[in-house]
Coordinates of C-alpha atoms in Angstrom, one line a residue:
X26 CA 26.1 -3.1 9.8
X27 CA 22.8 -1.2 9.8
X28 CA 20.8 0.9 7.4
X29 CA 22.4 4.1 8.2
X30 CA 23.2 5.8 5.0
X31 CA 21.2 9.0 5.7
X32 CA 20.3 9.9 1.8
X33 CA 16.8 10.5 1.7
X34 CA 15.4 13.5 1.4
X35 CA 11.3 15.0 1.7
X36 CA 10.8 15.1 -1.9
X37 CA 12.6 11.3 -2.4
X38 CA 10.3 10.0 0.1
X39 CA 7.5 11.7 -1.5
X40 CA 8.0 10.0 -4.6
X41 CA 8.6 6.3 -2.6
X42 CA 5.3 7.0 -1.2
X43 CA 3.3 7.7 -4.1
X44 CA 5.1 5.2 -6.5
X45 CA 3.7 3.1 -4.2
X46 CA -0.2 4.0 -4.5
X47 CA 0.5 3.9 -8.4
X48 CA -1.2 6.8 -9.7
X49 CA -2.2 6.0 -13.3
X50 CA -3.5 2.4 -11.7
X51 CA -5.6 4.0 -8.9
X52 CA -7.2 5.9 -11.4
X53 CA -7.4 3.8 -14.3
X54 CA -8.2 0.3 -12.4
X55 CA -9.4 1.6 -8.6
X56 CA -11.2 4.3 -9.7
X57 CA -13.3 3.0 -12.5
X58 CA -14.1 -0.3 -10.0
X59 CA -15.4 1.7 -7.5
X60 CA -18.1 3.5 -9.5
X61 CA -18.8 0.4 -11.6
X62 CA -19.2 -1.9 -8.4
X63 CA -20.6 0.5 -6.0
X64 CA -22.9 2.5 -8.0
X65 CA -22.4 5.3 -6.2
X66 CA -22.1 9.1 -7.5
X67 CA -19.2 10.0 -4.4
X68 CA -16.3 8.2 -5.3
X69 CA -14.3 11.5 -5.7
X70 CA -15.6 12.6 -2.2
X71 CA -14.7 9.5 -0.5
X72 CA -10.8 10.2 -1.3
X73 CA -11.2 13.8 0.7
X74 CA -12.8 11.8 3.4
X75 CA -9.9 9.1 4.0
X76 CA -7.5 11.7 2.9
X77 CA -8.5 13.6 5.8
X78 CA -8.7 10.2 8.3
X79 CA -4.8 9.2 7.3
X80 CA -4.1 13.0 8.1
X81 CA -5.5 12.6 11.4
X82 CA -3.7 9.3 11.8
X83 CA -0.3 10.5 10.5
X84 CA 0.2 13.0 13.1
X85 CA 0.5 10.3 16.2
X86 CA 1.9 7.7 13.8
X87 CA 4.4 10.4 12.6
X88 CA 4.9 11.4 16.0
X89 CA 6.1 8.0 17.2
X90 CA 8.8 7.9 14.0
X91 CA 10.6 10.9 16.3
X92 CA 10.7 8.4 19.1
X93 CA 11.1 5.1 17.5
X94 CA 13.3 5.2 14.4
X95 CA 12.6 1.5 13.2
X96 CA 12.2 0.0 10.0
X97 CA 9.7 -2.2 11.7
X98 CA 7.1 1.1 12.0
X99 CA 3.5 -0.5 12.6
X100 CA 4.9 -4.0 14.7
X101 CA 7.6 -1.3 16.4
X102 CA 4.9 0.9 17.7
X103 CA 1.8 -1.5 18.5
X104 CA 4.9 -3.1 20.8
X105 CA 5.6 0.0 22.6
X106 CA 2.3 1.2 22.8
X107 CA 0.1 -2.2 23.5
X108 CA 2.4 -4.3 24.2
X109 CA 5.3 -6.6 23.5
X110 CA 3.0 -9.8 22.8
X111 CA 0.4 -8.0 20.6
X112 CA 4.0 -6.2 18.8
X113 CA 4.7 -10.0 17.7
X114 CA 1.5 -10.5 16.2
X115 CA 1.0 -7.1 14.4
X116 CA 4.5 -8.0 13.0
X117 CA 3.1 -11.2 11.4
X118 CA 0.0 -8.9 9.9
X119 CA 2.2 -6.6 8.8
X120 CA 4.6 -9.0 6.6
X121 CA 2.1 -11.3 5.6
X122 CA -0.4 -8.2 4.4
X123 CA 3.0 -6.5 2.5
X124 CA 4.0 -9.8 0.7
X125 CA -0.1 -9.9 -0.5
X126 CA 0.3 -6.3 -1.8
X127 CA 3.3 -6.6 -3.4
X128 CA 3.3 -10.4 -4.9
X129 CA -0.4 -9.8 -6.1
X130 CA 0.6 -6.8 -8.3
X131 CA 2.7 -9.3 -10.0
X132 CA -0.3 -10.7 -11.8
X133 CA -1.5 -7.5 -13.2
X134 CA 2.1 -6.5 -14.1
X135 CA 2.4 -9.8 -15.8
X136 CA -0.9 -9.4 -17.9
X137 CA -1.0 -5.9 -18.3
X138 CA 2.6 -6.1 -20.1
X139 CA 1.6 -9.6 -21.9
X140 CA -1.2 -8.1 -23.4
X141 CA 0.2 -5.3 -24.5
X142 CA 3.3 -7.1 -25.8
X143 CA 1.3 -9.7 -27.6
X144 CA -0.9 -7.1 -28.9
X145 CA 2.3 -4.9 -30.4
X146 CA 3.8 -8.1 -31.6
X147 CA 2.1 -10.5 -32.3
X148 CA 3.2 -12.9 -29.9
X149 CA 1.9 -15.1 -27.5
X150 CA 3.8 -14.5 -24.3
X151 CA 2.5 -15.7 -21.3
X152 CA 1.9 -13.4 -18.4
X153 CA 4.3 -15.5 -15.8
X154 CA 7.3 -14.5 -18.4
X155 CA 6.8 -10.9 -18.1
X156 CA 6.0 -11.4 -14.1
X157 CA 9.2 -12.7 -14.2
X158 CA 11.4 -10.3 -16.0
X159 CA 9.8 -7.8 -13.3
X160 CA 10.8 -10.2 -10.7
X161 CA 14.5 -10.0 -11.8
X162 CA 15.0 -6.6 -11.9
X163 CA 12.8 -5.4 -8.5
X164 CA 15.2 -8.2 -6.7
X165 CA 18.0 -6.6 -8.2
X166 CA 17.8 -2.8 -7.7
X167 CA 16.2 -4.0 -4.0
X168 CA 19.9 -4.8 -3.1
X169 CA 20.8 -1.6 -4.6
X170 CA 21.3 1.5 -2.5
X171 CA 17.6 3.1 -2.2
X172 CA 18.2 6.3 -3.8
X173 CA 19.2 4.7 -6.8
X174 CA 15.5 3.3 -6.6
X175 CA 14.3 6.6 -6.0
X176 CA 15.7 7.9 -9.3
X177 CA 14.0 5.4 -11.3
X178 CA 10.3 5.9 -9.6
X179 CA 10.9 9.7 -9.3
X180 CA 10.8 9.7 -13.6
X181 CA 7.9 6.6 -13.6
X182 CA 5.7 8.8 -11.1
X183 CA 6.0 12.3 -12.9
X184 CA 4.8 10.3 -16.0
X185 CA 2.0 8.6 -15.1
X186 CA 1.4 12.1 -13.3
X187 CA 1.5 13.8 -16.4
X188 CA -0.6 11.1 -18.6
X189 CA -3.3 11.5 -15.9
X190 CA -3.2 15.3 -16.0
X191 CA -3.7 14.8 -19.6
X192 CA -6.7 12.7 -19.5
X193 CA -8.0 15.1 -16.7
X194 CA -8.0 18.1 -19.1
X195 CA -9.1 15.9 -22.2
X196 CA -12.5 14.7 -20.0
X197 CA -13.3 18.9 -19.1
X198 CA -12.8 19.1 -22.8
X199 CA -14.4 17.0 -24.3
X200 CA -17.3 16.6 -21.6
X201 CA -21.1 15.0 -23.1
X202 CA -22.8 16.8 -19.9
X203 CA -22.5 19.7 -18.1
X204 CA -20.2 18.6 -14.9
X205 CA -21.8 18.0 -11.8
X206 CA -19.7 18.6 -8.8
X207 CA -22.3 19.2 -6.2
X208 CA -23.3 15.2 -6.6
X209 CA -19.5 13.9 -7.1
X210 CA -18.4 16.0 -3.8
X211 CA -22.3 16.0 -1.6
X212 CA -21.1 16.0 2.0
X213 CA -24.2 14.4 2.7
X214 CA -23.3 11.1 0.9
X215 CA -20.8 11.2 3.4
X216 CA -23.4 9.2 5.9
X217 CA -25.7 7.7 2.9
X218 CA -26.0 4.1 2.6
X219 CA -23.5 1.8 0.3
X220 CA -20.8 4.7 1.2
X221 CA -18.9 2.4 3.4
X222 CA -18.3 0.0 0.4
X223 CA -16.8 3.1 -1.6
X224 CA -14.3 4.1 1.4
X225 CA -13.6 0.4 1.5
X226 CA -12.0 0.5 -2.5
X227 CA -10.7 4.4 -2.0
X228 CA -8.4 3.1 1.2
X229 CA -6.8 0.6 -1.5
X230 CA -5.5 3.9 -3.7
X231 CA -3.8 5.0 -0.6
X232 CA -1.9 1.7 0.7
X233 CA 1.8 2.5 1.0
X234 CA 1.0 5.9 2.2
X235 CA 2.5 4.9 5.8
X236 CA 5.8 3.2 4.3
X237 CA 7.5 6.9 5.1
X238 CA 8.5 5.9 8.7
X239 CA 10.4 2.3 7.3
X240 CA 12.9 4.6 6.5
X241 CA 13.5 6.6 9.1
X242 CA 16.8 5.1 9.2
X243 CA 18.0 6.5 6.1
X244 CA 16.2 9.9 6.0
X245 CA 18.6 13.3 6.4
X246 CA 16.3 14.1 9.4
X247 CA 14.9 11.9 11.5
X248 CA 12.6 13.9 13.5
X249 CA 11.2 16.0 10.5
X250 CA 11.5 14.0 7.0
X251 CA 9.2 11.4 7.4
X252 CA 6.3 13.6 8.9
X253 CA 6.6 16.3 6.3
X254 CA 6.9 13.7 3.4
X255 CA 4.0 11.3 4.8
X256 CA 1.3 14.1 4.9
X257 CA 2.8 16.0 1.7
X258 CA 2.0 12.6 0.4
X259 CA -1.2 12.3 1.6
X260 CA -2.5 15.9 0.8
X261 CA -1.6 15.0 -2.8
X262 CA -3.1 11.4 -3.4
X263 CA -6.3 12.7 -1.5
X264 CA -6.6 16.2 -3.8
X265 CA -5.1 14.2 -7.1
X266 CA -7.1 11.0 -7.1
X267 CA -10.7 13.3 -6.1
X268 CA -10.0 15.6 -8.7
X269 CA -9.3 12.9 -10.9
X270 CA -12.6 10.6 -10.4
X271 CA -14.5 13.7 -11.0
X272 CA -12.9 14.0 -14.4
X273 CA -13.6 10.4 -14.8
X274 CA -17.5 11.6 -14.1
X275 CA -17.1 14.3 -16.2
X276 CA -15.4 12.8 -19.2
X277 CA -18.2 9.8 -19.6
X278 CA -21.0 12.3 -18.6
X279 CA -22.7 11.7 -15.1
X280 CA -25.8 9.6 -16.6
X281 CA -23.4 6.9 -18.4
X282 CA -20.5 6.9 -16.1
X283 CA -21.8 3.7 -13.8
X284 CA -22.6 2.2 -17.3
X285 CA -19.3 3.1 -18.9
X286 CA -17.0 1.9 -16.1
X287 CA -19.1 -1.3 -15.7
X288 CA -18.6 -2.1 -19.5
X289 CA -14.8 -1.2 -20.0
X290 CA -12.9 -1.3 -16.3
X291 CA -9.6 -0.8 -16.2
X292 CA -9.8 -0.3 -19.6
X293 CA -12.1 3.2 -19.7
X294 CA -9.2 5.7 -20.1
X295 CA -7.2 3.4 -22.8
X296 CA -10.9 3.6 -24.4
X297 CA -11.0 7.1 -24.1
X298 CA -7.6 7.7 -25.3
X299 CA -7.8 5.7 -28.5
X300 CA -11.0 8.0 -29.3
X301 CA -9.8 11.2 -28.7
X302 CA -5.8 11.0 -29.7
X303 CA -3.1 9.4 -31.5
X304 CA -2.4 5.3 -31.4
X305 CA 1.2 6.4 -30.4
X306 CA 0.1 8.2 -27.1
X307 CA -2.1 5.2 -26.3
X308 CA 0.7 2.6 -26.6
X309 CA 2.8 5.4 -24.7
X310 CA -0.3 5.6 -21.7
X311 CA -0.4 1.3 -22.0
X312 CA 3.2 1.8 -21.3
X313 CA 3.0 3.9 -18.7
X314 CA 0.7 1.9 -17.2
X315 CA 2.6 -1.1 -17.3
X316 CA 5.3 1.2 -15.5
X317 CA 3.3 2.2 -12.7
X318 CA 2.8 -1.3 -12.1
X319 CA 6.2 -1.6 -11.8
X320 CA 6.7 1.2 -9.5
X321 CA 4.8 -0.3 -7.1
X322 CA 6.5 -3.5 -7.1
X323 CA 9.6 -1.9 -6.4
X324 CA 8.2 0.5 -3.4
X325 CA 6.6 -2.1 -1.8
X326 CA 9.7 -4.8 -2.0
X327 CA 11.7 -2.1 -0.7
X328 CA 9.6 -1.9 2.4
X329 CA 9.3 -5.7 2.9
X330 CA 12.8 -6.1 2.7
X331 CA 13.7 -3.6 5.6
X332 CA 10.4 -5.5 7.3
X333 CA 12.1 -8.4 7.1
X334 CA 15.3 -6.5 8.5
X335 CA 13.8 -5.1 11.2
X336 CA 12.2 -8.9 12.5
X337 CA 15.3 -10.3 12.2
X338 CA 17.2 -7.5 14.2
X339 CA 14.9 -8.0 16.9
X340 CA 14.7 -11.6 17.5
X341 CA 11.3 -12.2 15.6
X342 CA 11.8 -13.9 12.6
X343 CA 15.8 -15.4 12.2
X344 CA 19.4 -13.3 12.7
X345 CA 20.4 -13.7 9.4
X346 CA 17.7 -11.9 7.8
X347 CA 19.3 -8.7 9.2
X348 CA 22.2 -8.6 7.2
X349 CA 23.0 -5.8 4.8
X350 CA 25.1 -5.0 2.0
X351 CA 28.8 -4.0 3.3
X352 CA 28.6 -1.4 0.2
X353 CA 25.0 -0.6 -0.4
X354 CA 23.8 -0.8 3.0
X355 CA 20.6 -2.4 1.1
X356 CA 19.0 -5.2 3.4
X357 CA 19.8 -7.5 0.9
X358 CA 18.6 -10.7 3.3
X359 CA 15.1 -9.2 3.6
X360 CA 15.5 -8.5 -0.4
X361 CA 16.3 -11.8 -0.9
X362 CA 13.6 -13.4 1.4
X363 CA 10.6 -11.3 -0.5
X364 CA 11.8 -12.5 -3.6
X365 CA 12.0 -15.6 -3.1
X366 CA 8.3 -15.6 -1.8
X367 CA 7.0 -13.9 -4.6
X368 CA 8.9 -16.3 -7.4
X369 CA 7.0 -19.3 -6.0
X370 CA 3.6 -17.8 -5.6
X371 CA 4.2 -16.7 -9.3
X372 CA 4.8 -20.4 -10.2
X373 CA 2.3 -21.6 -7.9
X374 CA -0.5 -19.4 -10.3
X375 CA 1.4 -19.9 -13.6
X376 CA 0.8 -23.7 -13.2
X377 CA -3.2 -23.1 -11.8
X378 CA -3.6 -20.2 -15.0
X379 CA -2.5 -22.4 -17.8
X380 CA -5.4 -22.9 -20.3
X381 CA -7.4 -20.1 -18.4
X382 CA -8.7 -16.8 -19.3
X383 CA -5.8 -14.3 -19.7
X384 CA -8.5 -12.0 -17.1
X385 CA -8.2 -14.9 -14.4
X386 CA -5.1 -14.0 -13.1
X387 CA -6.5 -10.5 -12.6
X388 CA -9.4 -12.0 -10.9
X389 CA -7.8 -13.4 -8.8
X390 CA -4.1 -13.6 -8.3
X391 CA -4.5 -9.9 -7.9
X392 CA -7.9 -9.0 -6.5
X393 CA -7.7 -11.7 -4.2
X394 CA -4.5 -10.7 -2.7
X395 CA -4.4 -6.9 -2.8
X396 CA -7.7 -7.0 -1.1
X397 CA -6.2 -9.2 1.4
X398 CA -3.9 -7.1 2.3
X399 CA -5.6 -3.8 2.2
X400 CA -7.5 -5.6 5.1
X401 CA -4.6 -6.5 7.0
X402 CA -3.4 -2.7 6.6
X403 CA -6.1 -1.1 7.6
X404 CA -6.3 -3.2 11.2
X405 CA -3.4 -2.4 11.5
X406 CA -3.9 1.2 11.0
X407 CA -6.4 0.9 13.9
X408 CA -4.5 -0.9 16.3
X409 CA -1.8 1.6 15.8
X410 CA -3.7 4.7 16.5
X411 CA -4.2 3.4 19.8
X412 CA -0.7 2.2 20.4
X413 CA 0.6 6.1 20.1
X414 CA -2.0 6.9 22.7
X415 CA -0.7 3.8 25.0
X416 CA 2.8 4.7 24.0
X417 CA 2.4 8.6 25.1
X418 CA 0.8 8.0 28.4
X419 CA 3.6 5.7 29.4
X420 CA 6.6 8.3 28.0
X421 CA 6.0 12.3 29.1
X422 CA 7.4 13.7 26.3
X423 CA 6.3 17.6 25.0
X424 CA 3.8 16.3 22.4
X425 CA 0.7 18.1 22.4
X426 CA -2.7 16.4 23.5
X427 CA -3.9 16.5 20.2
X428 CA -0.9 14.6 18.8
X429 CA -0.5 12.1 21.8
X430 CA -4.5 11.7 22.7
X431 CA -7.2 13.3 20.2
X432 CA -5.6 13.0 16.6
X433 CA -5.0 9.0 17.1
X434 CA -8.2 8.8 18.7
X435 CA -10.0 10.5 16.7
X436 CA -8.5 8.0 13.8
X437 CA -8.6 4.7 15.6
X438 CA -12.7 5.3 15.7
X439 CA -12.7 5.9 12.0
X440 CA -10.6 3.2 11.2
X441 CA -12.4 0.8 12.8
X442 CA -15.5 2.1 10.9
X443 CA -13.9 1.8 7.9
X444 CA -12.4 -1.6 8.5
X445 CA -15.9 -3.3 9.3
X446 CA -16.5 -2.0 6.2
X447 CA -14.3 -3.4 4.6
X448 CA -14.8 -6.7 6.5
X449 CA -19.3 -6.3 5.6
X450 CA -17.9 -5.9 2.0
X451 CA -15.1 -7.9 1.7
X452 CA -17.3 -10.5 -0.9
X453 CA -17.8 -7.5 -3.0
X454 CA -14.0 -6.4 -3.2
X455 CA -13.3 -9.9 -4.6
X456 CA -15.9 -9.8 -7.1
X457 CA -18.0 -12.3 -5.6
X458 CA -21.9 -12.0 -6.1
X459 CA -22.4 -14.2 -3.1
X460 CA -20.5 -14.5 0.5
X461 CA -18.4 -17.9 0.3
X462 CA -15.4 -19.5 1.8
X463 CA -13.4 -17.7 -0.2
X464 CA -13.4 -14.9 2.0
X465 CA -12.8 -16.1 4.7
X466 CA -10.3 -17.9 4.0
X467 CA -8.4 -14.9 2.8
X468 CA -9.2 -13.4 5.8
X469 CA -8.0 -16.3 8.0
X470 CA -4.5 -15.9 6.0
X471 CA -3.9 -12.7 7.1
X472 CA -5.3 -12.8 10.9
X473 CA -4.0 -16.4 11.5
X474 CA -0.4 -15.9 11.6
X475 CA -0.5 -12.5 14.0
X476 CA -2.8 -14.7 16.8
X477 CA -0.2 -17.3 16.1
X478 CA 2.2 -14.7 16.6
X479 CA 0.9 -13.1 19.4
X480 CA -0.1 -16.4 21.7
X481 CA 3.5 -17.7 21.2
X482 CA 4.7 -14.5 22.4
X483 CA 2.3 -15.1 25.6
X484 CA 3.7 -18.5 26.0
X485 CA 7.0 -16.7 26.2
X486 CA 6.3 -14.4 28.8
X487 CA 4.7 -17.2 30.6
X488 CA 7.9 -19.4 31.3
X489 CA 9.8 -16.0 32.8
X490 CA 7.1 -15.2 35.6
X491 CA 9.6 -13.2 37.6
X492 CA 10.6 -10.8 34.8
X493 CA 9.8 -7.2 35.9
X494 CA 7.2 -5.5 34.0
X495 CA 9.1 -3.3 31.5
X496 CA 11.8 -5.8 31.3
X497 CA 12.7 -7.0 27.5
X498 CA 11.4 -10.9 27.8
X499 CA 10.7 -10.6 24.3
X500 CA 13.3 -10.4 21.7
X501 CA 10.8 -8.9 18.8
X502 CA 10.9 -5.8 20.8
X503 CA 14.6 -4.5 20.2
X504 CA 12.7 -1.9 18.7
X505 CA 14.0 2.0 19.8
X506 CA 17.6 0.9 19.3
X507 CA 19.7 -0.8 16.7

């Protein structure tokens, strides 16, 4: 039994998408990191910039979704596009860089909703026990049908929408300096030194923006839902998270906003809030922001599980993990699998944390591993955009140049750029004043298991010499059929 329910609509994906980047904690915790780290005045122009790269990119990677409706998306294409071996290793990437997203939001889930419970109480609860109660309920409505998910993160997104709106017209109100746009939005930072360490936080906001083709599977219209819903989504992260680090700018005042989002962090709109309104609405915006949290966790469980589905259709991880619910049609082996990966890394850190800061498991439980996996993304981003192009010149289909040739092109380069960047600045996404092991090590988790990945597939095609060259020798690549 398959995926096949057919439910999901534009605007449901939409909301999958976004719940996924988290809106309230891109701009409350992404955001304020990337001026405080960086220094740098173009934060809110670097989210038009990679807004405009993932356009660029979605319209081969879309493209492909028309041809190759698999829940597998990034391992499915890089198999048909640059082979069957390389497929096998992106597929590793891609499920080891997912489980880093989605486990490592665990830990700011669990202290965000600790602190603010302990602080409302009076309690001490520790943030594994909140971690948990999240973990019960993602793993529950994960072998749920996915629109039922959809109705819960269309209400949490529209909120956090709303609070951030709020805070948005608040910091034009109550603006200390005149507002500044021609040095938040100067096209010639685009080129000016320590911007490739700002495009290497702003790519972070936008992680989960490709989950749209996952579902192709269970979208109303194959060949036009997730295309329309991926760059809807886009267009609005890119124009809502610029807009919104101006008004960050604006609200602190351009000469104290480095200062400001240095001293408070995550905490600068919560600061803001308590200054300028009522304690209720600040426990309601905590709250929210524990929510978004949440959303996340559910979006990107949802898209390891069908990960996880999609390897075990096609012969790379085991059978069994295929299996779906004979009533929800949920892949409730994958859901099962990602839960119980993220339940032991969340022991694993709730034995290291005890009698530690509350802030370590920020530091790293989360930092490390969201980082991680942003890294992962991103190559595999790149490698992608040159799989449509290898894909396309071995199919004719009546896909324009630009969509089979220049758009993925045109994005490979720039992803590539901004991966190095990532990779020149990856001490400095972990909060690290110095290079150290650290980060490579993280690195190494990541990359390790797709070589792995990749060489045993080469060993594979090795002991069947004789196999003619389009012939299916490896079982990963069940990917345009289920």
């Amino acid at each position: 039994m398959g995926l096949e329910q057919r439910t999901l609509t534009v605007p449901a994906l939409v909301v999958m998408i976004i719940a996924a980047s988290a809106p309230l904690t891109a701009v409350a915790g992404g955001v304020t990191t990337n001026y405080a780290v960086t220094g740098m005045d173009s934060v809110p122009l670097s989210f038009l910039l990679i807004g405009a790269v993932l356009l660029v990119f979605s319209v081969g990677y879309t493209a492909m979704s028309r041809h190759i409706p698999n829940a597998g998306a990034f391992y499915a294409y890089v198999a048909e596009g640059l082979g069957k071996a390389l497929g096998v290793g992106a597929a590793m990437v891609a499920l080891v860089s997912y489980n880093l997203m989605q486990i490592g939001i665990y830990g700011m889930f669990g202290f965000a909703a600790s602190s603010f419970s302990n602080g409302l109480m009076g309690t001490s609860i520790p943030w594994w026990v909140m971690a948990l109660v999240a973990w019960v309920v993602v793993g529950f409505l994960g072998m749920n049908r996915v629109d039922f998910s959809v109705k819960i993160l269309g209400f949490v997104v529209a909120a956090e929408f709303l609070v951030v709106i709020i805070y948005n017209i608040m910091a034009f109100s109550l603006a200390p300096e005149a507002p500044q746009p021609e040095a938040a939005f100067n096209l010639g930072d685009a080129v000016a030194p320590g911007m490739g360490a700002v495009m290497a936080f702003t790519i972070a906001a936008f992680m989960g923006f490709e989950s749209g083709t996952i579902y192709n599977e269970e979208v109303k219209d194959p060949k036009r839902t997730a295309r329309r819903a991926t760059m809807i989504a886009i267009i609005i992260i890119a124009c809502f998270y610029a807009f919104s680090a101006f008004a960050v700018a604006v609200g602190e005042g351009a000469s104290n906003v480095m200062g400001s989002t240095a001293e408070f962090g995550p905490d600068l709109l919560f600061v803001f809030f308590s200054a300028h309104t009522p304690a209720w609405f600040v426990d309601l915006a905590n709250v929210l922001f524990i929510t978004s949290l949440f959303a996340a966790l559910l979006a990107f469980h949802n898209v390891i599980a069908r990960y996880f589905y999609s390897m075990g259709r096609g012969g790379a991880l085991p059978k069994f993990l295929a299996r779906t619910s004979r009533t929800t049609h949920a892949p409730v082996a994958g859901s099962l699998a990602q839960s119980l990966l993220a339940v032991v890394v969340i022991l694993v850190f709730a034995v290291i944390s005890t009698g530690k800061d509350p802030m370590y498991i920020v530091f790293t439980m989360f930092t490390w591993m969201t980082n991680s996996a942003a890294y992962g993304l991103v190559l595999l981003m790149a490698l992608t955009s040159f799989a449509v192009i290898g894909y396309f010149i071995r199919h004719r289909t009546k896909d324009s140049v630009f969509t089979r040739v220049i758009a993925p092109l045109l994005s490979g380069i720039a992803l590539i750029y901004v991966f190095a960047q990532i990779v020149v600045n990856f001490d400095l996404l972990l909060g690290m004043e110095e290079p150290g092991m650290l980060g490579y090590i993280l690195q190494a988790i990541v990359i390790l298991p797709g070589l792995i990945g990749w060489a045993l597939a080469l060993f594979m095609r090795s002991r069947t010499p004789n196999a003619e060259p389009d012939q299916d020798i490896l079982p990963v690549v069940s990917t345009s059929q289920h």
